[in-house]
PDB file of C-alpha atoms and ligand atoms in Angstrom:
ATOM      1  CA  MET Y   1      90.780  49.196 -17.650  1.00 78.00           C
ATOM      2  CA  ARG Y   2      88.231  49.770 -14.917  1.00 91.00           C
ATOM      3  CA  TYR Y   3      84.627  49.823 -16.084  1.00 93.00           C
ATOM      4  CA  PRO Y   4      81.193  50.148 -14.468  1.00 96.00           C
ATOM      5  CA  PHE Y   5      79.818  46.672 -13.846  1.00 98.00           C
ATOM      6  CA  ILE Y   6      76.439  45.805 -12.364  1.00 98.00           C
ATOM      7  CA  ALA Y   7      75.633  42.161 -11.729  1.00 98.00           C
ATOM      8  CA  GLY Y   8      72.451  40.537 -10.538  1.00 98.00           C
ATOM      9  CA  ASN Y   9      72.711  37.621  -8.123  1.00 98.00           C
ATOM     10  CA  TRP Y  10      69.522  35.637  -8.392  1.00 98.00           C
ATOM     11  CA  LYS Y  11      70.542  33.259  -5.575  1.00 98.00           C
ATOM     12  CA  MET Y  12      68.061  30.316  -5.496  1.00 98.00           C
ATOM     13  CA  HIS Y  13      65.290  31.977  -7.472  1.00 98.00           C
ATOM     14  CA  LYS Y  14      63.482  31.348 -10.777  1.00 98.00           C
ATOM     15  CA  THR Y  15      62.786  28.285 -12.884  1.00 98.00           C
ATOM     16  CA  ILE Y  16      64.100  27.998 -16.445  1.00 98.00           C
ATOM     17  CA  LYS Y  17      60.759  29.270 -17.697  1.00 98.00           C
ATOM     18  CA  GLU Y  18      60.833  32.269 -15.366  1.00 98.00           C
ATOM     19  CA  ALA Y  19      64.420  33.032 -16.358  1.00 98.00           C
ATOM     20  CA  ALA Y  20      63.429  32.977 -20.044  1.00 98.00           C
ATOM     21  CA  LEU Y  21      60.592  35.431 -19.364  1.00 98.00           C
ATOM     22  CA  PHE Y  22      62.973  37.752 -17.525  1.00 98.00           C
ATOM     23  CA  ALA Y  23      65.465  37.581 -20.396  1.00 98.00           C
ATOM     24  CA  GLU Y  24      62.861  38.273 -23.043  1.00 97.00           C
ATOM     25  CA  LYS Y  25      61.805  41.444 -21.246  1.00 97.00           C
ATOM     26  CA  PHE Y  26      65.224  42.576 -20.044  1.00 97.00           C
ATOM     27  CA  ARG Y  27      66.925  42.292 -23.433  1.00 96.00           C
ATOM     28  CA  LYS Y  28      64.410  44.777 -24.815  1.00 95.00           C
ATOM     29  CA  LEU Y  29      65.044  47.189 -21.952  1.00 95.00           C
ATOM     30  CA  TYR Y  30      68.827  47.008 -22.028  1.00 95.00           C
ATOM     31  CA  ASP Y  31      70.458  49.097 -24.709  1.00 86.00           C
ATOM     32  CA  SER Y  32      74.231  48.839 -24.768  1.00 77.00           C
ATOM     33  CA  SER Y  33      74.437  51.864 -27.072  1.00 77.00           C
ATOM     34  CA  VAL Y  34      72.904  54.047 -24.344  1.00 80.00           C
ATOM     35  CA  THR Y  35      74.884  52.849 -21.339  1.00 84.00           C
ATOM     36  CA  ASP Y  36      78.537  51.959 -20.860  1.00 89.00           C
ATOM     37  CA  VAL Y  37      77.623  49.824 -17.861  1.00 95.00           C
ATOM     38  CA  ARG Y  38      78.494  46.167 -18.246  1.00 96.00           C
ATOM     39  CA  VAL Y  39      75.737  43.899 -16.998  1.00 98.00           C
ATOM     40  CA  ALA Y  40      75.634  40.301 -15.821  1.00 98.00           C
ATOM     41  CA  ILE Y  41      73.020  37.957 -14.444  1.00 98.00           C
ATOM     42  CA  CYS Y  42      74.361  35.284 -12.068  1.00 99.00           C
ATOM     43  CA  ALA Y  43      71.765  32.552 -12.049  1.00 98.00           C
ATOM     44  CA  PRO Y  44      71.267  28.995 -10.771  1.00 98.00           C
ATOM     45  CA  PHE Y  45      73.059  26.322 -12.835  1.00 98.00           C
ATOM     46  CA  THR Y  46      69.978  25.018 -14.653  1.00 98.00           C
ATOM     47  CA  GLN Y  47      69.294  28.434 -16.186  1.00 98.00           C
ATOM     48  CA  LEU Y  48      72.756  29.259 -17.492  1.00 98.00           C
ATOM     49  CA  ALA Y  49      72.557  27.742 -20.974  1.00 98.00           C
ATOM     50  CA  GLU Y  50      69.080  29.156 -21.515  1.00 97.00           C
ATOM     51  CA  LEU Y  51      70.184  32.647 -20.453  1.00 98.00           C
ATOM     52  CA  LYS Y  52      73.269  32.550 -22.677  1.00 98.00           C
ATOM     53  CA  LYS Y  53      71.013  31.767 -25.623  1.00 98.00           C
ATOM     54  CA  ALA Y  54      68.438  34.375 -24.682  1.00 97.00           C
ATOM     55  CA  PHE Y  55      71.064  37.137 -24.283  1.00 97.00           C
ATOM     56  CA  GLU Y  56      72.991  36.331 -27.477  1.00 96.00           C
ATOM     57  CA  GLY Y  57      74.067  39.482 -29.284  1.00 94.00           C
ATOM     58  CA  THR Y  58      73.060  41.800 -26.427  1.00 95.00           C
ATOM     59  CA  GLY Y  59      76.370  42.051 -24.569  1.00 94.00           C
ATOM     60  CA  ILE Y  60      74.648  40.934 -21.364  1.00 97.00           C
ATOM     61  CA  LEU Y  61      76.922  38.558 -19.486  1.00 98.00           C
ATOM     62  CA  VAL Y  62      75.835  35.407 -17.695  1.00 98.00           C
ATOM     63  CA  GLY Y  63      77.413  34.103 -14.518  1.00 98.00           C
ATOM     64  CA  ALA Y  64      77.213  31.193 -12.099  1.00 98.00           C
ATOM     65  CA  GLN Y  65      77.124  31.500  -8.307  1.00 98.00           C
ATOM     66  CA  ASN Y  66      79.586  28.781  -7.335  1.00 98.00           C
ATOM     67  CA  VAL Y  67      82.114  26.303  -8.736  1.00 98.00           C
ATOM     68  CA  HIS Y  68      84.231  23.435  -7.387  1.00 98.00           C
ATOM     69  CA  PHE Y  69      87.998  23.802  -7.497  1.00 98.00           C
ATOM     70  CA  GLU Y  70      88.733  20.272  -8.748  1.00 98.00           C
ATOM     71  CA  ASP Y  71      88.386  19.362 -12.425  1.00 98.00           C
ATOM     72  CA  LYS Y  72      86.369  16.215 -11.794  1.00 98.00           C
ATOM     73  CA  GLY Y  73      85.823  13.485  -9.252  1.00 98.00           C
ATOM     74  CA  ALA Y  74      83.615  12.090  -6.522  1.00 98.00           C
ATOM     75  CA  PHE Y  75      82.125  15.378  -5.331  1.00 98.00           C
ATOM     76  CA  THR Y  76      78.404  14.723  -5.251  1.00 98.00           C
ATOM     77  CA  GLY Y  77      76.335  17.800  -5.916  1.00 97.00           C
ATOM     78  CA  GLU Y  78      79.226  19.945  -7.133  1.00 98.00           C
ATOM     79  CA  ILE Y  79      79.985  21.475 -10.543  1.00 98.00           C
ATOM     80  CA  SER Y  80      83.326  21.987 -12.281  1.00 98.00           C
ATOM     81  CA  ALA Y  81      84.649  25.022 -14.116  1.00 98.00           C
ATOM     82  CA  ASP Y  82      84.697  23.017 -17.381  1.00 98.00           C
ATOM     83  CA  MET Y  83      81.021  22.205 -16.944  1.00 98.00           C
ATOM     84  CA  LEU Y  84      80.297  25.885 -16.407  1.00 98.00           C
ATOM     85  CA  ALA Y  85      82.462  26.898 -19.363  1.00 98.00           C
ATOM     86  CA  GLU Y  86      80.497  24.509 -21.572  1.00 97.00           C
ATOM     87  CA  THR Y  87      77.330  26.553 -20.908  1.00 98.00           C
ATOM     88  CA  GLY Y  88      79.225  29.628 -22.120  1.00 98.00           C
ATOM     89  CA  VAL Y  89      79.214  31.500 -18.806  1.00 98.00           C
ATOM     90  CA  ASP Y  90      81.324  34.625 -18.596  1.00 98.00           C
ATOM     91  CA  CYS Y  91      81.712  34.969 -14.844  1.00 98.00           C
ATOM     92  CA  CYS Y  92      81.171  33.237 -11.509  1.00 98.00           C
ATOM     93  CA  ILE Y  93      80.573  34.483  -7.976  1.00 98.00           C
ATOM     94  CA  VAL Y  94      83.002  33.077  -5.399  1.00 98.00           C
ATOM     95  CA  GLY Y  95      82.932  33.347  -1.615  1.00 98.00           C
ATOM     96  CA  HIS Y  96      79.486  34.860  -1.218  1.00 98.00           C
ATOM     97  CA  SER Y  97      78.713  35.289   2.491  1.00 97.00           C
ATOM     98  CA  GLU Y  98      75.807  32.852   2.182  1.00 97.00           C
ATOM     99  CA  ARG Y  99      78.205  30.191   0.934  1.00 97.00           C
ATOM    100  CA  ARG Y 100      80.682  31.048   3.671  1.00 97.00           C
ATOM    101  CA  GLU Y 101      77.953  30.869   6.317  1.00 95.00           C
ATOM    102  CA  TYR Y 102      75.882  27.856   5.185  1.00 96.00           C
ATOM    103  CA  PHE Y 103      78.189  25.794   2.996  1.00 97.00           C
ATOM    104  CA  GLY Y 104      81.590  25.944   4.636  1.00 96.00           C
ATOM    105  CA  GLU Y 105      83.312  28.252   2.130  1.00 98.00           C
ATOM    106  CA  THR Y 106      86.636  29.467   3.539  1.00 98.00           C
ATOM    107  CA  ASN Y 107      89.309  31.875   2.348  1.00 98.00           C
ATOM    108  CA  GLU Y 108      91.309  28.813   1.332  1.00 98.00           C
ATOM    109  CA  THR Y 109      88.560  27.340  -0.880  1.00 98.00           C
ATOM    110  CA  VAL Y 110      87.906  30.800  -2.301  1.00 98.00           C
ATOM    111  CA  ASN Y 111      91.568  30.908  -3.298  1.00 98.00           C
ATOM    112  CA  LEU Y 112      91.458  27.467  -4.943  1.00 98.00           C
ATOM    113  CA  LYS Y 113      88.309  28.434  -6.847  1.00 98.00           C
ATOM    114  CA  LEU Y 114      89.850  31.706  -8.063  1.00 98.00           C
ATOM    115  CA  HIS Y 115      92.838  29.793  -9.433  1.00 98.00           C
ATOM    116  CA  LYS Y 116      90.542  27.358 -11.243  1.00 98.00           C
ATOM    117  CA  LEU Y 117      88.315  30.057 -12.736  1.00 98.00           C
ATOM    118  CA  PHE Y 118      91.243  32.089 -14.044  1.00 98.00           C
ATOM    119  CA  GLU Y 119      92.720  28.903 -15.524  1.00 97.00           C
ATOM    120  CA  LYS Y 120      89.433  28.280 -17.367  1.00 98.00           C
ATOM    121  CA  ASN Y 121      89.031  31.912 -18.410  1.00 97.00           C
ATOM    122  CA  ILE Y 122      85.879  32.570 -16.383  1.00 98.00           C
ATOM    123  CA  MET Y 123      85.906  35.948 -14.635  1.00 98.00           C
ATOM    124  CA  PRO Y 124      85.498  35.597 -10.858  1.00 98.00           C
ATOM    125  CA  ILE Y 125      83.427  37.962  -8.755  1.00 98.00           C
ATOM    126  CA  MET Y 126      85.070  37.545  -5.357  1.00 98.00           C
ATOM    127  CA  CYS Y 127      82.874  38.498  -2.404  1.00 98.00           C
ATOM    128  CA  VAL Y 128      84.223  39.898   0.852  1.00 98.00           C
ATOM    129  CA  GLY Y 129      82.518  41.549   3.781  1.00 98.00           C
ATOM    130  CA  GLU Y 130      82.079  41.614   7.533  1.00 96.00           C
ATOM    131  CA  GLY Y 131      79.190  40.635   9.801  1.00 94.00           C
ATOM    132  CA  LEU Y 132      77.358  42.978  12.138  1.00 91.00           C
ATOM    133  CA  GLU Y 133      79.178  41.812  15.285  1.00 91.00           C
ATOM    134  CA  GLN Y 134      82.509  42.289  13.551  1.00 94.00           C
ATOM    135  CA  ARG Y 135      81.577  45.815  12.495  1.00 92.00           C
ATOM    136  CA  GLU Y 136      80.326  46.672  15.968  1.00 90.00           C
ATOM    137  CA  ALA Y 137      83.621  45.413  17.386  1.00 94.00           C
ATOM    138  CA  GLY Y 138      85.529  47.610  14.913  1.00 95.00           C
ATOM    139  CA  GLU Y 139      87.036  44.572  13.197  1.00 97.00           C
ATOM    140  CA  GLU Y 140      85.663  45.133   9.689  1.00 97.00           C
ATOM    141  CA  HIS Y 141      88.933  46.242   8.120  1.00 98.00           C
ATOM    142  CA  GLN Y 142      90.876  43.338   9.560  1.00 98.00           C
ATOM    143  CA  ILE Y 143      88.252  40.821   8.400  1.00 98.00           C
ATOM    144  CA  VAL Y 144      88.170  42.166   4.852  1.00 98.00           C
ATOM    145  CA  ARG Y 145      91.973  42.416   4.702  1.00 98.00           C
ATOM    146  CA  THR Y 146      92.317  38.755   5.730  1.00 98.00           C
ATOM    147  CA  GLN Y 147      89.712  37.660   3.173  1.00 98.00           C
ATOM    148  CA  LEU Y 148      91.677  39.467   0.459  1.00 98.00           C
ATOM    149  CA  VAL Y 149      95.164  38.393   1.522  1.00 98.00           C
ATOM    150  CA  GLU Y 150      94.250  34.729   2.029  1.00 98.00           C
ATOM    151  CA  GLY Y 151      91.875  34.590  -0.934  1.00 98.00           C
ATOM    152  CA  LEU Y 152      94.464  35.957  -3.344  1.00 98.00           C
ATOM    153  CA  VAL Y 153      97.442  33.757  -2.428  1.00 98.00           C
ATOM    154  CA  ASN Y 154      99.557  33.194  -5.545  1.00 98.00           C
ATOM    155  CA  ILE Y 155      97.075  34.858  -7.887  1.00 98.00           C
ATOM    156  CA  ALA Y 156      99.310  36.509 -10.483  1.00 97.00           C
ATOM    157  CA  PRO Y 157      99.017  40.278 -11.043  1.00 97.00           C
ATOM    158  CA  GLU Y 158      97.825  39.851 -14.640  1.00 95.00           C
ATOM    159  CA  TYR Y 159      94.898  37.823 -13.296  1.00 96.00           C
ATOM    160  CA  ALA Y 160      94.283  40.101 -10.314  1.00 95.00           C
ATOM    161  CA  SER Y 161      93.902  43.124 -12.557  1.00 92.00           C
ATOM    162  CA  ARG Y 162      90.952  41.371 -14.221  1.00 93.00           C
ATOM    163  CA  LEU Y 163      89.332  40.514 -10.904  1.00 96.00           C
ATOM    164  CA  VAL Y 164      85.995  41.825  -9.739  1.00 98.00           C
ATOM    165  CA  ILE Y 165      85.695  42.234  -5.975  1.00 98.00           C
ATOM    166  CA  ALA Y 166      82.273  42.661  -4.391  1.00 98.00           C
ATOM    167  CA  TYR Y 167      82.167  44.265  -0.956  1.00 98.00           C
ATOM    168  CA  GLU Y 168      79.036  42.962   0.707  1.00 97.00           C
ATOM    169  CA  PRO Y 169      78.623  43.814   4.389  1.00 95.00           C
ATOM    170  CA  ILE Y 170      76.572  40.874   5.685  1.00 93.00           C
ATOM    171  CA  TRP Y 171      74.397  43.140   7.819  1.00 90.00           C
ATOM    172  CA  ALA Y 172      73.175  44.918   4.679  1.00 89.00           C
ATOM    173  CA  ILE Y 173      72.249  41.811   2.652  1.00 87.00           C
ATOM    174  CA  GLY Y 174      68.525  41.261   2.214  1.00 81.00           C
ATOM    175  CA  THR Y 175      67.840  43.424   5.251  1.00 82.00           C
ATOM    176  CA  GLY Y 176      66.780  46.592   3.468  1.00 76.00           C
ATOM    177  CA  LYS Y 177      69.538  48.234   5.491  1.00 77.00           C
ATOM    178  CA  THR Y 178      72.051  49.632   2.987  1.00 79.00           C
ATOM    179  CA  ALA Y 179      75.476  50.748   4.071  1.00 87.00           C
ATOM    180  CA  SER Y 180      75.605  54.512   3.677  1.00 93.00           C
ATOM    181  CA  PRO Y 181      77.349  55.554   0.457  1.00 94.00           C
ATOM    182  CA  GLN Y 182      80.184  56.879   2.626  1.00 96.00           C
ATOM    183  CA  GLN Y 183      80.524  53.600   4.567  1.00 95.00           C
ATOM    184  CA  ALA Y 184      80.544  51.672   1.277  1.00 96.00           C
ATOM    185  CA  GLN Y 185      83.086  54.075  -0.250  1.00 97.00           C
ATOM    186  CA  ASP Y 186      85.339  53.878   2.811  1.00 97.00           C
ATOM    187  CA  MET Y 187      85.569  50.098   2.607  1.00 98.00           C
ATOM    188  CA  CYS Y 188      85.888  49.994  -1.186  1.00 98.00           C
ATOM    189  CA  GLY Y 189      88.705  52.554  -0.932  1.00 98.00           C
ATOM    190  CA  TYR Y 190      90.316  50.392   1.733  1.00 98.00           C
ATOM    191  CA  ILE Y 191      90.007  47.308  -0.503  1.00 98.00           C
ATOM    192  CA  ARG Y 192      91.793  49.188  -3.293  1.00 98.00           C
ATOM    193  CA  GLN Y 193      94.523  50.131  -0.841  1.00 98.00           C
ATOM    194  CA  VAL Y 194      94.987  46.492   0.260  1.00 98.00           C
ATOM    195  CA  ILE Y 195      95.156  45.413  -3.407  1.00 98.00           C
ATOM    196  CA  GLU Y 196      97.869  48.021  -3.928  1.00 98.00           C
ATOM    197  CA  GLU Y 197      99.777  46.592  -0.952  1.00 98.00           C
ATOM    198  CA  ILE Y 198      99.469  43.020  -2.251  1.00 98.00           C
ATOM    199  CA  TYR Y 199     100.221  43.972  -5.880  1.00 98.00           C
ATOM    200  CA  ASP Y 200     100.881  47.524  -7.015  1.00 97.00           C
ATOM    201  CA  GLU Y 201      99.172  50.753  -8.025  1.00 97.00           C
ATOM    202  CA  THR Y 202      98.437  49.570 -11.571  1.00 97.00           C
ATOM    203  CA  VAL Y 203      96.547  46.493 -10.397  1.00 97.00           C
ATOM    204  CA  ALA Y 204      94.733  48.545  -7.731  1.00 97.00           C
ATOM    205  CA  ASP Y 205      93.647  51.035 -10.390  1.00 97.00           C
ATOM    206  CA  GLU Y 206      92.302  48.311 -12.650  1.00 97.00           C
ATOM    207  CA  VAL Y 207      90.464  46.061 -10.231  1.00 97.00           C
ATOM    208  CA  VAL Y 208      86.687  46.505 -10.429  1.00 98.00           C
ATOM    209  CA  ILE Y 209      85.036  46.903  -7.027  1.00 98.00           C
ATOM    210  CA  GLN Y 210      81.300  46.452  -6.537  1.00 98.00           C
ATOM    211  CA  TYR Y 211      79.164  47.208  -3.531  1.00 97.00           C
ATOM    212  CA  GLY Y 212      76.378  44.749  -2.635  1.00 96.00           C
ATOM    213  CA  GLY Y 213      73.673  44.847   0.028  1.00 95.00           C
ATOM    214  CA  SER Y 214      70.130  46.146  -0.507  1.00 93.00           C
ATOM    215  CA  VAL Y 215      70.982  48.033  -3.710  1.00 96.00           C
ATOM    216  CA  LYS Y 216      67.763  49.239  -5.322  1.00 96.00           C
ATOM    217  CA  PRO Y 217      66.634  51.789  -7.927  1.00 97.00           C
ATOM    218  CA  SER Y 218      66.318  54.511  -5.269  1.00 96.00           C
ATOM    219  CA  ASN Y 219      69.886  54.253  -3.954  1.00 96.00           C
ATOM    220  CA  ALA Y 220      71.878  53.007  -6.972  1.00 97.00           C
ATOM    221  CA  ALA Y 221      72.981  56.429  -8.238  1.00 97.00           C
ATOM    222  CA  GLU Y 222      74.464  57.703  -5.010  1.00 97.00           C
ATOM    223  CA  ILE Y 223      76.316  54.435  -4.459  1.00 97.00           C
ATOM    224  CA  MET Y 224      77.607  54.297  -8.051  1.00 96.00           C
ATOM    225  CA  ASN Y 225      78.819  57.887  -7.850  1.00 96.00           C
ATOM    226  CA  MET Y 226      81.342  57.126  -5.107  1.00 97.00           C
ATOM    227  CA  GLU Y 227      84.956  57.270  -6.229  1.00 97.00           C
ATOM    228  CA  ASP Y 228      86.059  53.707  -5.504  1.00 98.00           C
ATOM    229  CA  ILE Y 229      82.757  51.977  -6.261  1.00 98.00           C
ATOM    230  CA  ASP Y 230      82.665  50.746  -9.857  1.00 98.00           C
ATOM    231  CA  GLY Y 231      79.531  48.683  -9.697  1.00 98.00           C
ATOM    232  CA  ALA Y 232      76.987  46.761  -7.726  1.00 98.00           C
ATOM    233  CA  LEU Y 233      76.084  43.164  -6.931  1.00 98.00           C
ATOM    234  CA  VAL Y 234      72.328  43.185  -6.664  1.00 98.00           C
ATOM    235  CA  GLY Y 235      70.245  40.479  -5.003  1.00 97.00           C
ATOM    236  CA  GLY Y 236      66.492  40.963  -4.598  1.00 97.00           C
ATOM    237  CA  ALA Y 237      66.167  43.938  -6.945  1.00 98.00           C
ATOM    238  CA  SER Y 238      67.723  42.018  -9.856  1.00 98.00           C
ATOM    239  CA  LEU Y 239      64.803  39.589 -10.010  1.00 98.00           C
ATOM    240  CA  ASP Y 240      62.490  42.119 -11.603  1.00 98.00           C
ATOM    241  CA  PRO Y 241      63.506  43.427 -15.059  1.00 98.00           C
ATOM    242  CA  ASP Y 242      61.988  46.881 -14.440  1.00 97.00           C
ATOM    243  CA  ASP Y 243      63.836  47.353 -11.154  1.00 98.00           C
ATOM    244  CA  PHE Y 244      67.076  45.965 -12.512  1.00 98.00           C
ATOM    245  CA  ILE Y 245      67.119  48.161 -15.620  1.00 97.00           C
ATOM    246  CA  GLU Y 246      66.548  51.208 -13.427  1.00 97.00           C
ATOM    247  CA  ILE Y 247      69.624  50.256 -11.434  1.00 97.00           C
ATOM    248  CA  VAL Y 248      71.664  49.620 -14.607  1.00 97.00           C
ATOM    249  CA  ASN Y 249      70.604  52.994 -16.037  1.00 95.00           C
ATOM    250  CA  PHE Y 250      71.185  54.748 -12.705  1.00 94.00           C
TER     251      PHE Y 250
HETATM  252  P1  13P X 301      70.271  42.031  -1.645  1.00 81.08           P
HETATM  253  O1  13P X 301      70.470  43.011  -2.772  1.00 81.08           O
HETATM  254  O2  13P X 301      68.992  41.256  -1.756  1.00 81.08           O
HETATM  255  O3  13P X 301      70.473  42.681  -0.299  1.00 81.08           O
HETATM  256  O4  13P X 301      71.421  40.918  -1.781  1.00 81.08           O
HETATM  257  C1  13P X 301      72.740  41.331  -1.896  1.00 81.08           C
HETATM  258  C2  13P X 301      73.574  40.173  -2.264  1.00 81.08           C
HETATM  259  O5  13P X 301      73.817  39.276  -1.482  1.00 81.08           O
HETATM  260  C3  13P X 301      74.072  40.096  -3.651  1.00 81.08           C
HETATM  261  O6  13P X 301      75.031  39.101  -3.787  1.00 81.08           O
END
């Protein structure tokens, strides 16, 4: 079943102490009896266990921002899905454009990571999206299609229907320049169509699609009201509990 889902991506921000302060304030602001929106905070690794503890009993999910696709081994600086699972995390971002751009993430590694996360019962938030040059060249649909087709190789339909896909046009990330609600809707509708082509209508109906890129309290409602947009992946505006709750309660 599709559901509204708003996740914060803290990227490389906050210490454990700062995360605990956020959680203390945010858990008072968030009332799951008032909103049907599911909420997650995707934080740096060191904060995950602390956040899980701080959000206990609130329904607020906690996520990581990356994972390695092997179970263990000589991979200095990496973290395994078992290590993440041990902290109690619920979800994990995969294929964020910053990881694709700066850390060599490819559609192939995204695919391997999706397989591993599903195997370990951690819900992946799979990011796709085009750069400015690609949009200006009219290639955005092709780019996103390839990211989906290659990223989802051999992912079974029962897993795919539980997938969260975040459409994040790179030109709208951290730039203050949001895609217009119509631009975001067009691509999220297209993503649903590609999922239907890869799988079927049932899976396409169930997959949760978020928009990400300069989402803030002032534009959350019009983005969330678009037909194929089920949620948001929020960077900068998720760092402040007052801003983030306004987005969640759009
Ligand atoms: P901003 O909301 O800061 O533009 O970041 C978006 C993003 O990259 C979320 O993953």
